[in-house]
Amino acid sequence: MSILAELFEQGALYDVLLDFGETVTDRARSNIRIQQTRYGKKRKANTTGTLAASLYYDMDVTGTTPSISFNSSADYGKWVEYGRQGKESNYPGIDKRFAASAAKPPVPAILTWMNLKKIKLRSMGDTGKMTKFAKSSVNKDEQKRLAVATAMAKSIEKKGIAPLYYWRDAYLETLPEYGPQLNAAMGEAVNIYILNQTRKLTNIKPA
């Protein structure tokens, strides 16, 4: 066992990190549920509640480098966090190291999303284009819905998807609050560890 791993067994450090992990996860879930303005557009990624429910954190104190990590069991959780790149343009805040590569999402998935959001197409205006949406009952004209979903898929492929950063923001908001507790718990753990080692050395008898 490494010294760092042993430190997690001393004092309140382990409990403080558990509390820190719970708080970050709760705030990440809240970031998904609330409507946020990102790059001039309002976004909320909680159509079904699946993503928020999928969030969890892991603590590994057994290896040579103890760590805490934040994850989602939903396969799309990563690209909601980091966004998706576009073929022709990208959102200003996107991090290409982690964002998904440019791709056209499947049209059936967009149609499913439109149905879950209960979105119907508004009637055509003077321009002859249907660019506005309204929440209501599902529109009966599936041909028009398919055309809109296809156009949305092409737009996503071209422009990408803005990152939501629900994990990052939760982590950065929580860390300053827990800084003093983490430092105090780490100091206590180090002192206990040194004391234990000193006792072991004192008890060593010459051969």
mmCIF file of C-alpha atoms in Angstrom:
data_model
loop_
_atom_site.group_PDB
_atom_site.id
_atom_site.type_symbol
_atom_site.label_atom_id
_atom_site.label_comp_id
_atom_site.label_asym_id
_atom_site.label_seq_id
_atom_site.Cartn_x
_atom_site.Cartn_y
_atom_site.Cartn_z
ATOM 1 C CA MET A 1 0.000 0.000 0.000
ATOM 2 C CA SER A 2 1.296 3.463 -0.910
ATOM 3 C CA ILE A 3 1.737 6.257 1.623
ATOM 4 C CA LEU A 4 -1.146 8.163 -0.030
ATOM 5 C CA ALA A 5 -3.402 5.134 0.276
ATOM 6 C CA GLU A 6 -2.487 4.818 3.968
ATOM 7 C CA LEU A 7 -3.319 8.494 4.526
ATOM 8 C CA PHE A 8 -6.894 7.828 3.450
ATOM 9 C CA GLU A 9 -7.227 5.458 6.391
ATOM 10 C CA GLN A 10 -6.254 8.148 8.880
ATOM 11 C CA GLY A 11 -8.599 10.704 10.428
ATOM 12 C CA ALA A 12 -11.453 12.372 8.533
ATOM 13 C CA LEU A 13 -9.911 12.599 5.050
ATOM 14 C CA TYR A 14 -11.935 9.738 3.567
ATOM 15 C CA ASP A 15 -15.228 11.071 4.971
ATOM 16 C CA VAL A 16 -14.541 14.609 3.735
ATOM 17 C CA LEU A 17 -13.856 13.300 0.225
ATOM 18 C CA LEU A 18 -17.065 11.255 0.290
ATOM 19 C CA ASP A 19 -19.014 14.374 1.233
ATOM 20 C CA PHE A 20 -17.201 16.351 -1.479
ATOM 21 C CA GLY A 21 -18.087 13.725 -4.088
ATOM 22 C CA GLU A 22 -21.746 13.707 -3.068
ATOM 23 C CA THR A 23 -21.976 17.501 -3.222
ATOM 24 C CA VAL A 24 -20.346 17.738 -6.660
ATOM 25 C CA THR A 25 -22.653 15.018 -8.003
ATOM 26 C CA ASP A 26 -25.783 16.680 -6.600
ATOM 27 C CA ARG A 27 -24.801 20.007 -8.151
ATOM 28 C CA ALA A 28 -24.047 18.369 -11.502
ATOM 29 C CA ARG A 29 -27.552 16.861 -11.466
ATOM 30 C CA SER A 30 -28.968 20.304 -10.705
ATOM 31 C CA ASN A 31 -26.986 21.801 -13.610
ATOM 32 C CA ILE A 32 -28.647 19.296 -15.934
ATOM 33 C CA ARG A 33 -32.162 19.947 -14.647
ATOM 34 C CA ILE A 34 -32.112 23.743 -14.764
ATOM 35 C CA GLN A 35 -32.244 25.824 -17.919
ATOM 36 C CA GLN A 36 -28.950 27.546 -18.638
ATOM 37 C CA THR A 37 -27.896 30.098 -21.214
ATOM 38 C CA ARG A 38 -24.875 28.890 -23.158
ATOM 39 C CA TYR A 39 -23.368 30.976 -25.941
ATOM 40 C CA GLY A 40 -26.564 32.957 -26.368
ATOM 41 C CA LYS A 41 -28.907 29.948 -26.359
ATOM 42 C CA LYS A 42 -31.010 28.478 -23.584
ATOM 43 C CA ARG A 43 -30.323 24.811 -22.865
ATOM 44 C CA LYS A 44 -31.643 22.136 -20.527
ATOM 45 C CA ALA A 45 -30.533 18.515 -20.881
ATOM 46 C CA ASN A 46 -33.235 16.935 -18.758
ATOM 47 C CA THR A 47 -35.824 15.764 -21.278
ATOM 48 C CA THR A 48 -36.321 12.366 -19.616
ATOM 49 C CA GLY A 49 -34.297 12.651 -16.413
ATOM 50 C CA THR A 50 -32.112 9.733 -17.506
ATOM 51 C CA LEU A 51 -28.865 11.690 -17.681
ATOM 52 C CA ALA A 52 -29.250 13.263 -14.234
ATOM 53 C CA ALA A 53 -30.049 9.865 -12.726
ATOM 54 C CA SER A 54 -26.997 8.318 -14.403
ATOM 55 C CA LEU A 55 -24.407 10.476 -12.629
ATOM 56 C CA TYR A 56 -22.122 8.942 -10.027
ATOM 57 C CA TYR A 57 -18.635 9.289 -8.563
ATOM 58 C CA ASP A 58 -15.915 6.770 -7.724
ATOM 59 C CA MET A 59 -13.199 6.855 -5.081
ATOM 60 C CA ASP A 60 -10.177 4.621 -5.452
ATOM 61 C CA VAL A 61 -7.891 4.593 -2.414
ATOM 62 C CA THR A 62 -6.290 1.222 -3.022
ATOM 63 C CA GLY A 63 -3.866 2.006 -5.820
ATOM 64 C CA THR A 64 -0.582 3.883 -5.910
ATOM 65 C CA THR A 65 -2.404 7.128 -6.778
ATOM 66 C CA PRO A 66 -5.706 7.417 -4.839
ATOM 67 C CA SER A 67 -8.254 9.423 -6.794
ATOM 68 C CA ILE A 68 -11.858 10.568 -7.080
ATOM 69 C CA SER A 69 -13.583 10.558 -10.483
ATOM 70 C CA PHE A 70 -16.971 11.719 -11.733
ATOM 71 C CA ASN A 71 -18.830 9.724 -14.377
ATOM 72 C CA SER A 72 -22.122 8.922 -16.094
ATOM 73 C CA SER A 73 -23.499 5.500 -16.962
ATOM 74 C CA ALA A 74 -25.263 7.072 -19.981
ATOM 75 C CA ASP A 75 -23.222 6.607 -23.144
ATOM 76 C CA TYR A 76 -24.026 10.156 -24.303
ATOM 77 C CA GLY A 77 -23.121 11.807 -20.996
ATOM 78 C CA LYS A 78 -19.603 12.693 -22.146
ATOM 79 C CA TRP A 79 -20.631 14.634 -25.236
ATOM 80 C CA VAL A 80 -23.342 16.516 -23.340
ATOM 81 C CA GLU A 81 -20.566 17.612 -20.970
ATOM 82 C CA TYR A 82 -17.941 18.424 -23.623
ATOM 83 C CA GLY A 83 -20.128 19.068 -26.667
ATOM 84 C CA ARG A 84 -19.607 17.952 -30.249
ATOM 85 C CA GLN A 85 -17.395 19.530 -32.860
ATOM 86 C CA GLY A 86 -18.833 20.790 -36.147
ATOM 87 C CA LYS A 87 -17.465 20.259 -39.635
ATOM 88 C CA GLU A 88 -17.575 23.971 -40.471
ATOM 89 C CA SER A 89 -17.574 25.756 -37.122
ATOM 90 C CA ASN A 90 -17.309 25.220 -33.369
ATOM 91 C CA TYR A 91 -18.761 26.901 -30.317
ATOM 92 C CA PRO A 92 -16.248 29.237 -28.581
ATOM 93 C CA GLY A 93 -16.078 27.251 -25.356
ATOM 94 C CA ILE A 94 -15.608 23.800 -26.856
ATOM 95 C CA ASP A 95 -12.505 21.834 -25.875
ATOM 96 C CA LYS A 96 -11.411 19.769 -28.869
ATOM 97 C CA ARG A 97 -9.356 17.453 -26.666
ATOM 98 C CA PHE A 98 -12.519 15.991 -25.183
ATOM 99 C CA ALA A 99 -15.396 16.985 -27.479
ATOM 100 C CA ALA A 100 -16.884 14.350 -29.757
ATOM 101 C CA SER A 101 -15.821 14.543 -33.401
ATOM 102 C CA ALA A 102 -18.117 16.025 -36.035
ATOM 103 C CA ALA A 103 -20.932 13.698 -37.051
ATOM 104 C CA LYS A 104 -24.560 13.777 -38.113
ATOM 105 C CA PRO A 105 -26.793 12.413 -35.336
ATOM 106 C CA PRO A 106 -29.372 9.786 -36.357
ATOM 107 C CA VAL A 107 -32.627 11.362 -37.483
ATOM 108 C CA PRO A 108 -34.783 8.832 -35.544
ATOM 109 C CA ALA A 109 -33.088 9.979 -32.327
ATOM 110 C CA ILE A 110 -34.024 13.595 -33.086
ATOM 111 C CA LEU A 111 -37.610 12.561 -33.855
ATOM 112 C CA THR A 112 -37.746 10.745 -30.520
ATOM 113 C CA TRP A 113 -36.444 13.876 -28.790
ATOM 114 C CA MET A 114 -39.109 16.001 -30.532
ATOM 115 C CA ASN A 115 -41.818 13.611 -29.362
ATOM 116 C CA LEU A 116 -40.528 13.559 -25.780
ATOM 117 C CA LYS A 117 -40.466 17.371 -25.745
ATOM 118 C CA LYS A 118 -43.977 17.372 -27.282
ATOM 119 C CA ILE A 119 -42.809 19.751 -29.985
ATOM 120 C CA LYS A 120 -45.039 20.512 -32.932
ATOM 121 C CA LEU A 121 -44.316 22.616 -35.969
ATOM 122 C CA ARG A 122 -45.935 25.979 -36.228
ATOM 123 C CA SER A 123 -47.799 26.830 -39.388
ATOM 124 C CA MET A 124 -45.767 28.378 -42.196
ATOM 125 C CA GLY A 125 -45.350 32.106 -42.200
ATOM 126 C CA ASP A 126 -44.925 34.464 -45.099
ATOM 127 C CA THR A 127 -41.448 33.122 -45.802
ATOM 128 C CA GLY A 128 -42.735 29.601 -46.406
ATOM 129 C CA LYS A 129 -40.209 28.234 -43.887
ATOM 130 C CA MET A 130 -40.955 26.402 -40.678
ATOM 131 C CA THR A 131 -38.221 27.575 -38.367
ATOM 132 C CA LYS A 132 -40.200 28.082 -35.174
ATOM 133 C CA PHE A 133 -41.190 25.459 -32.634
ATOM 134 C CA ALA A 134 -43.838 25.327 -29.942
ATOM 135 C CA LYS A 135 -44.580 22.823 -27.186
ATOM 136 C CA SER A 136 -47.921 21.183 -27.812
ATOM 137 C CA SER A 137 -49.342 17.887 -28.999
ATOM 138 C CA VAL A 138 -47.338 15.900 -31.530
ATOM 139 C CA ASN A 139 -47.901 17.178 -35.067
ATOM 140 C CA LYS A 140 -49.706 14.678 -37.283
ATOM 141 C CA ASP A 141 -47.743 15.507 -40.403
ATOM 142 C CA GLU A 142 -44.779 13.122 -40.023
ATOM 143 C CA GLN A 143 -43.390 14.127 -43.423
ATOM 144 C CA LYS A 144 -42.831 17.664 -42.173
ATOM 145 C CA ARG A 145 -41.444 16.410 -38.867
ATOM 146 C CA LEU A 146 -39.006 14.178 -40.707
ATOM 147 C CA ALA A 147 -37.863 17.102 -42.867
ATOM 148 C CA VAL A 148 -37.264 19.261 -39.794
ATOM 149 C CA ALA A 149 -35.428 16.475 -37.951
ATOM 150 C CA THR A 150 -33.222 15.911 -40.996
ATOM 151 C CA ALA A 151 -32.430 19.625 -41.196
ATOM 152 C CA MET A 152 -31.544 19.641 -37.482
ATOM 153 C CA ALA A 153 -29.209 16.665 -37.953
ATOM 154 C CA LYS A 154 -27.423 18.460 -40.804
ATOM 155 C CA SER A 155 -27.140 21.632 -38.717
ATOM 156 C CA ILE A 156 -25.584 19.699 -35.818
ATOM 157 C CA GLU A 157 -23.102 18.081 -38.199
ATOM 158 C CA LYS A 158 -22.195 21.526 -39.534
ATOM 159 C CA LYS A 159 -22.144 23.607 -36.331
ATOM 160 C CA GLY A 160 -21.686 20.986 -33.612
ATOM 161 C CA ILE A 161 -23.263 21.057 -30.155
ATOM 162 C CA ALA A 162 -22.293 23.468 -27.389
ATOM 163 C CA PRO A 163 -20.778 21.912 -24.244
ATOM 164 C CA LEU A 164 -22.932 22.027 -21.119
ATOM 165 C CA TYR A 165 -20.079 21.448 -18.631
ATOM 166 C CA TYR A 166 -22.437 20.260 -15.910
ATOM 167 C CA TRP A 167 -19.626 18.315 -14.172
ATOM 168 C CA ARG A 168 -16.911 20.946 -14.591
ATOM 169 C CA ASP A 169 -19.029 23.786 -13.235
ATOM 170 C CA ALA A 170 -20.198 21.710 -10.268
ATOM 171 C CA TYR A 171 -16.609 20.747 -9.440
ATOM 172 C CA LEU A 172 -15.251 24.299 -9.712
ATOM 173 C CA GLU A 173 -18.115 25.648 -7.599
ATOM 174 C CA THR A 174 -17.659 23.058 -4.863
ATOM 175 C CA LEU A 175 -13.865 22.857 -4.583
ATOM 176 C CA PRO A 176 -13.328 26.289 -2.927
ATOM 177 C CA GLU A 177 -15.964 25.439 -0.295
ATOM 178 C CA TYR A 178 -14.227 22.178 0.609
ATOM 179 C CA GLY A 179 -10.659 23.473 0.320
ATOM 180 C CA PRO A 180 -10.247 24.262 4.047
ATOM 181 C CA GLN A 181 -11.839 20.952 5.094
ATOM 182 C CA LEU A 182 -9.690 18.948 2.698
ATOM 183 C CA ASN A 183 -6.506 20.713 3.798
ATOM 184 C CA ALA A 184 -7.330 20.223 7.476
ATOM 185 C CA ALA A 185 -8.213 16.555 6.970
ATOM 186 C CA MET A 186 -5.030 15.954 4.957
ATOM 187 C CA GLY A 187 -2.932 17.645 7.657
ATOM 188 C CA GLU A 188 -4.567 15.516 10.329
ATOM 189 C CA ALA A 189 -3.987 12.357 8.291
ATOM 190 C CA VAL A 190 -0.310 13.206 7.790
ATOM 191 C CA ASN A 191 0.179 13.873 11.513
ATOM 192 C CA ILE A 192 -1.456 10.570 12.460
ATOM 193 C CA TYR A 193 0.602 8.728 9.856
ATOM 194 C CA ILE A 194 3.879 10.252 11.135
ATOM 195 C CA LEU A 195 2.903 9.458 14.731
ATOM 196 C CA ASN A 196 2.174 5.835 13.821
ATOM 197 C CA GLN A 197 5.478 5.502 11.993
ATOM 198 C CA THR A 198 7.329 7.009 14.951
ATOM 199 C CA ARG A 199 5.720 4.488 17.282
ATOM 200 C CA LYS A 200 6.748 1.639 14.993
ATOM 201 C CA LEU A 201 10.342 2.873 14.956
ATOM 202 C CA THR A 202 10.352 3.256 18.751
ATOM 203 C CA ASN A 203 9.229 -0.323 19.174
ATOM 204 C CA ILE A 204 12.029 -1.708 17.003
ATOM 205 C CA LYS A 205 14.438 -3.687 19.137
ATOM 206 C CA PRO A 206 18.067 -4.243 18.163
ATOM 207 C CA ALA A 207 18.900 -7.795 17.084
#
